Tab-separated table of C-alpha atoms in Angstrom:
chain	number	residue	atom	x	y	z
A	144	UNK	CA	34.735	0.541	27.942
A	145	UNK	CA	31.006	0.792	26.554
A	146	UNK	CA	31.006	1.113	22.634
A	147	UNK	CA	28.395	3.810	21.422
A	148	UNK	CA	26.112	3.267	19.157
A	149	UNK	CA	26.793	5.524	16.198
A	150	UNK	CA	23.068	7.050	15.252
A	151	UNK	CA	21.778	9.434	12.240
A	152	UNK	CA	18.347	11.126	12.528
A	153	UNK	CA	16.432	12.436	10.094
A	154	UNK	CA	13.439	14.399	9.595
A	155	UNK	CA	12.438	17.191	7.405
A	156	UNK	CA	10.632	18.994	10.714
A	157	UNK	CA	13.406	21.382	12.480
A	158	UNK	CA	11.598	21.196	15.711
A	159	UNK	CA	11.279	16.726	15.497
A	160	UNK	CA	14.620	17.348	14.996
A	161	UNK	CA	16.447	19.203	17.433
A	162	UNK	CA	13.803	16.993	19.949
A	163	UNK	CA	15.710	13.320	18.952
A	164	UNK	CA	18.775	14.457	18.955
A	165	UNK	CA	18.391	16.727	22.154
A	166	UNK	CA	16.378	13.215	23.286
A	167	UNK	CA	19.116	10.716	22.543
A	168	UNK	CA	22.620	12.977	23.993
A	169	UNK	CA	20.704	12.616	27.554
A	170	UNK	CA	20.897	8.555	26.567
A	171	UNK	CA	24.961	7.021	28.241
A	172	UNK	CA	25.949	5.008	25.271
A	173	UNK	CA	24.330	6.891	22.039
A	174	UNK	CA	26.286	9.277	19.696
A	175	UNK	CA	24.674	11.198	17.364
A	176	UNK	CA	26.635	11.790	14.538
A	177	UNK	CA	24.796	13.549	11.508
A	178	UNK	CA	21.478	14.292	10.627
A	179	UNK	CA	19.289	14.932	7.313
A	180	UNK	CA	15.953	16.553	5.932
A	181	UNK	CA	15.339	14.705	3.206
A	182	UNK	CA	16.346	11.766	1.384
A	183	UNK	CA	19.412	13.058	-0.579
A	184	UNK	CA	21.534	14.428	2.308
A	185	UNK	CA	20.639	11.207	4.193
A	186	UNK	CA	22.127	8.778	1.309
A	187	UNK	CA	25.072	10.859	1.098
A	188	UNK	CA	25.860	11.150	5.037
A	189	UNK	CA	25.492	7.221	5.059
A	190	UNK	CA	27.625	7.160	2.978
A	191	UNK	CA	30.416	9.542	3.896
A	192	UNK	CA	29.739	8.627	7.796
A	193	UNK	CA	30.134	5.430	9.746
A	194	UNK	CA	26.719	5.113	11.322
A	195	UNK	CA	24.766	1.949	13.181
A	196	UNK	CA	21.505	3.214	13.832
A	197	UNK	CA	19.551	5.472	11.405
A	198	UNK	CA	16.118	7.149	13.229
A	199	UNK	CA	14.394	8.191	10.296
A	200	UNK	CA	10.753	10.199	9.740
A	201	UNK	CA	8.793	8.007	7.374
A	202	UNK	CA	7.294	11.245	5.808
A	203	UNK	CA	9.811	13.256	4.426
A	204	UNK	CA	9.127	14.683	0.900
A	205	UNK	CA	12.159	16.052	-0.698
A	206	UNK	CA	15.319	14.438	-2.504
A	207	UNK	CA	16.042	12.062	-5.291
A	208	UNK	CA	15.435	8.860	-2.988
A	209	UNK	CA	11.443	9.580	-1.924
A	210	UNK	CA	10.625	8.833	1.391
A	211	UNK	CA	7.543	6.333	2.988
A	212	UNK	CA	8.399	2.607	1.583
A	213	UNK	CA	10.130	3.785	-1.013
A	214	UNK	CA	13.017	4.713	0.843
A	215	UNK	CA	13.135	2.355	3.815
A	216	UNK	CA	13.165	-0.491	1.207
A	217	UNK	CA	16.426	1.668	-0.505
A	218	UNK	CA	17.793	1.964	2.652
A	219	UNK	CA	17.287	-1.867	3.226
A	220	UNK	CA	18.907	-2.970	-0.156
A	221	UNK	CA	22.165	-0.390	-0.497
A	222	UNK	CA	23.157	-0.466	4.010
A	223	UNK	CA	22.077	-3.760	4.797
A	224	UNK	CA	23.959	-3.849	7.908
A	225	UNK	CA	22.088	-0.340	9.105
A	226	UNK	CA	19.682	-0.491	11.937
A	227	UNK	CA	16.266	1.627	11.563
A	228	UNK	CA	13.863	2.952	13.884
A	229	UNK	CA	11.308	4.994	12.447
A	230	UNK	CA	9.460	7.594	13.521
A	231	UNK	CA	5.387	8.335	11.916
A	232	UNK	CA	2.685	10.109	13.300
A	233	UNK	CA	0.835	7.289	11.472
A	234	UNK	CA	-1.616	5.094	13.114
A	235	UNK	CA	-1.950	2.045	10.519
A	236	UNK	CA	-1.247	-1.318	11.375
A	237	UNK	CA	-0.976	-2.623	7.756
A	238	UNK	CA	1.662	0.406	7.169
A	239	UNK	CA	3.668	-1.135	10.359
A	240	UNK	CA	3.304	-4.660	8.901
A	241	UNK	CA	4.591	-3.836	5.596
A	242	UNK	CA	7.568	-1.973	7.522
A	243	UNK	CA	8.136	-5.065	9.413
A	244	UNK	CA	8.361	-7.260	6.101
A	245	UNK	CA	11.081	-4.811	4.921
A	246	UNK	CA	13.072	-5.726	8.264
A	247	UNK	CA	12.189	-2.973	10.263
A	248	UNK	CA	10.964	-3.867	14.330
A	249	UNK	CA	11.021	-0.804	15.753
A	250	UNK	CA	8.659	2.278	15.414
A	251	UNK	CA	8.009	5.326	17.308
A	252	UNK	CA	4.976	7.334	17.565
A	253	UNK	CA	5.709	11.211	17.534
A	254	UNK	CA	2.813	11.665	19.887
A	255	UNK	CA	4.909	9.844	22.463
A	256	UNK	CA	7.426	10.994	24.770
A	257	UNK	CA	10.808	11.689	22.925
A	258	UNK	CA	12.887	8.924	25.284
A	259	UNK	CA	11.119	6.434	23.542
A	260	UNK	CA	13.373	7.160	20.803
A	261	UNK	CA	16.688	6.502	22.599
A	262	UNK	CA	14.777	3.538	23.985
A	263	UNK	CA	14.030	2.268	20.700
A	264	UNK	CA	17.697	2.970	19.574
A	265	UNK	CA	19.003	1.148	22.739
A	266	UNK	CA	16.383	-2.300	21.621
A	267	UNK	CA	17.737	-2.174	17.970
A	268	UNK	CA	21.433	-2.169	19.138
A	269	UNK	CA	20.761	-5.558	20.803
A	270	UNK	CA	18.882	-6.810	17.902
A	271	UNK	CA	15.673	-6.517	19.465
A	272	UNK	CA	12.091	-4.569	18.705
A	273	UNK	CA	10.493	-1.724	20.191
A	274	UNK	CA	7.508	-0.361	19.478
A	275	UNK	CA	6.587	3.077	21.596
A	276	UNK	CA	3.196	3.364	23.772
A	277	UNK	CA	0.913	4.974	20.723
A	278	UNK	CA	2.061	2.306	18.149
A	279	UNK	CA	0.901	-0.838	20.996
A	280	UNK	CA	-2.004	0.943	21.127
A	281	UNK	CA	-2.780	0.673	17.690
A	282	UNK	CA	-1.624	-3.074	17.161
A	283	UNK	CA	-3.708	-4.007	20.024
A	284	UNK	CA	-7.086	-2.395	19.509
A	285	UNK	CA	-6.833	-3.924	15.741
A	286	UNK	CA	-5.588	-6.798	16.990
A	287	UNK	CA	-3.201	-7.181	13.985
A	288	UNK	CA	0.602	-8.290	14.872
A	289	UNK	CA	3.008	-9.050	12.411
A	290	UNK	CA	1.840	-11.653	10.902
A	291	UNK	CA	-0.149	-10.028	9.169
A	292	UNK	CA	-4.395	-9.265	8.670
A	293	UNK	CA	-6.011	-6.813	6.578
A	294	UNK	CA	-8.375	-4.327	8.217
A	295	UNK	CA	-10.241	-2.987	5.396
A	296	UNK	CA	-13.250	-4.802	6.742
A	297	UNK	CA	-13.896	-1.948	8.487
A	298	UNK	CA	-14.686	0.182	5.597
A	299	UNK	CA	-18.376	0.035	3.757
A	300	UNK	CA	-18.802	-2.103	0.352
A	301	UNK	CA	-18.825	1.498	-1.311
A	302	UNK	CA	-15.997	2.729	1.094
A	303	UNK	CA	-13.908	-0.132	-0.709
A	304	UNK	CA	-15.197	0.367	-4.318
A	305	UNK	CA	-13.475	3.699	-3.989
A	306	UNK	CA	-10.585	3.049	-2.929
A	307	UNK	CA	-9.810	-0.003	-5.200
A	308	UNK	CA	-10.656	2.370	-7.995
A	309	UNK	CA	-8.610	5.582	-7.058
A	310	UNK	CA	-5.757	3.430	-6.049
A	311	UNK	CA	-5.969	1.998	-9.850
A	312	UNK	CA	-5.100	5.047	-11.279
A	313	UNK	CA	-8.673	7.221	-11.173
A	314	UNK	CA	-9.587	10.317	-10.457
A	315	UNK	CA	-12.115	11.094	-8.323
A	316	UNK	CA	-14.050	12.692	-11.514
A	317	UNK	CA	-13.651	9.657	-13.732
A	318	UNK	CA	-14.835	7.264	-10.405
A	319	UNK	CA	-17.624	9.681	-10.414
A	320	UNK	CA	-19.012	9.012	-13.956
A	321	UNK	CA	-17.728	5.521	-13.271
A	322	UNK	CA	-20.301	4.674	-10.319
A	323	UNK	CA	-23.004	7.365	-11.520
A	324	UNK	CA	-22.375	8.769	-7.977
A	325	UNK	CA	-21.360	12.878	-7.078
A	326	UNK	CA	-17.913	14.219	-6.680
A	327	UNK	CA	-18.950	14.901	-3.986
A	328	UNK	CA	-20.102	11.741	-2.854
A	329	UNK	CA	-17.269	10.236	-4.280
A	330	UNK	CA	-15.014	12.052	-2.512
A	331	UNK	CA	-16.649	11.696	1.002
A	332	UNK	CA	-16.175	7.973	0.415
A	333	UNK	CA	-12.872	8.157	-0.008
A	334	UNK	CA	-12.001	10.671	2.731
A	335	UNK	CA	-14.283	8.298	5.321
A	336	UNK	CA	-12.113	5.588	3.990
A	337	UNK	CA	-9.051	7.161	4.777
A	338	UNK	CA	-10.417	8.218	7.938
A	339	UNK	CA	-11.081	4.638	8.983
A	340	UNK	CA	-7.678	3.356	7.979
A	341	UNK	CA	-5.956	5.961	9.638
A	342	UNK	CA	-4.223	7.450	6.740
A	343	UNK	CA	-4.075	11.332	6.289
A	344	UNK	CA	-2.007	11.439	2.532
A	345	UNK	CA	-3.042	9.741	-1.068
A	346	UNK	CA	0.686	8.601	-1.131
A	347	UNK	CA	-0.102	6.293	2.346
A	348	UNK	CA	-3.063	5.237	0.706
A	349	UNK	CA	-1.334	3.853	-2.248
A	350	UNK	CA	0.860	2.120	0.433
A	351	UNK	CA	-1.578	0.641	2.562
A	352	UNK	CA	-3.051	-0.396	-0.878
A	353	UNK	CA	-0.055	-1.931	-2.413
A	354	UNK	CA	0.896	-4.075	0.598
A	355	UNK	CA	-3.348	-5.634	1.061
A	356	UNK	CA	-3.514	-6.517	-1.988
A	357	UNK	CA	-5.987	-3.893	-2.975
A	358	UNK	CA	-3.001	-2.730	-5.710
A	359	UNK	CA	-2.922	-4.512	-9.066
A	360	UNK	CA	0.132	-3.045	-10.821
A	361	UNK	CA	-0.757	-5.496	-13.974
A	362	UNK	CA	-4.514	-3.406	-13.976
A	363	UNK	CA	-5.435	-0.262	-15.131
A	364	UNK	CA	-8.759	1.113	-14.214
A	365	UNK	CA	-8.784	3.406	-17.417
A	366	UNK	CA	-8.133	0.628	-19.693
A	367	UNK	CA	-10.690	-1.185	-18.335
A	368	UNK	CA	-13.366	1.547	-18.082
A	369	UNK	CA	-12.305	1.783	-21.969
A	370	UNK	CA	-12.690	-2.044	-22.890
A	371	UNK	CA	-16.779	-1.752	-21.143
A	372	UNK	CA	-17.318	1.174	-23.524
């Protein structure tokens, strides 16, 4: 008799929701067993419920545990044993690397059909990857895999400035006075930057950021602006 994979999806979207697990009970051999919206309900159903798969939204604001890195690289250290596939509408491939060095192989787009996440379910129960259509797509045309190559040379020399600078702990007023440049000029940087890299929220930025090497947590751009002065 086939074993079933024990599986827990979470997702602070209602409709993403009802879509896995409607996506995954058509699936012979999957059982869903709980789901959460946010990161406190998940941590406590891991650990009231016996679960093997976790398909998790890497966006999901809400509860004591965060969400993005942050909580994959919880979920990583406290259920070691838990397999992840997670779901982003996110189209970086330095966000997919850095989820890769945190031991997860298998991401689903949102854009793509929902059976891609009982297919990527079915990969991680025999210990192998899966990445849906959208997410190839995005390796490919970069031509980043996982082992790893920043992309930032896409962005301009001013693009970059920008970024390093709000990622340091800057406003975009105090990068203004900083450069001599506009707000508004300032801030169209830093939007085409984001743009470029894919990345929609500050908080991705700050990811995509922290694992290029673009992140100095021993820096402090304020401290420095204050040492020139």
């Amino acid at each position: 008799m086939q074993v079933s994979l024990r599986v827990v999806v979470a997702d602070d979207h209602p409709v993403i929701l009802f879509g896995a697990e409607h996506a995954l009970h058509k699936f012979p051999g999957i059982q869903v067993v709980g789901s959460a919206r946010q990161s406190t309900e998940l941590v406590n159903m891991l650990r009231s419920t016996e679960c093997d798969v976790l398909v998790t939204d890497l966006a999901m604001p809400g509860g004591q545990y965060g969400d993005g890195l942050q909580l994959i690289d919880y979920l990583r250290r406290n259920f070691p044993k838990l397999l992840i596939v997670v779901l982003t509408m996110l189209e970086n491939a330095a966000l997919l690397k850095r989820l890769k060095e945190l031991g997860v192989t298998s991401v689903v787009n949102k854009a793509d059909d929902m059976s891609h996440i009982a297919l990527a379910v079915q990969h991680v129960g025999r210990r192998m990857s899966y990445m849906s259509p959208s997410v190839k797509v995005v390796l490919d045309g970069l031509r980043v895999n996982f082992a790893g190559r920043r992309d930032d040379s896409k962005l301009s020399r001013r693009e970059l400035e920008v970024v390093r600078l709000f990622v340091s702990g800057m406003t975009i007023k105090e990068i203004s006075l900083h450069l001599n440049r506009s707000i508004k000029t300032i801030s169209t940087q830093k939007n085409a930057a984001m743009r470029k890299l894919g990345i929609e929220r500050d908080s991705e930025l700050f990811q995509y950021a922290h694992s290029n090497g673009l992140l100095n947590p021993s820096s402090n751009a304020r401290q420095d602006i204050a040492s020139e002065s």
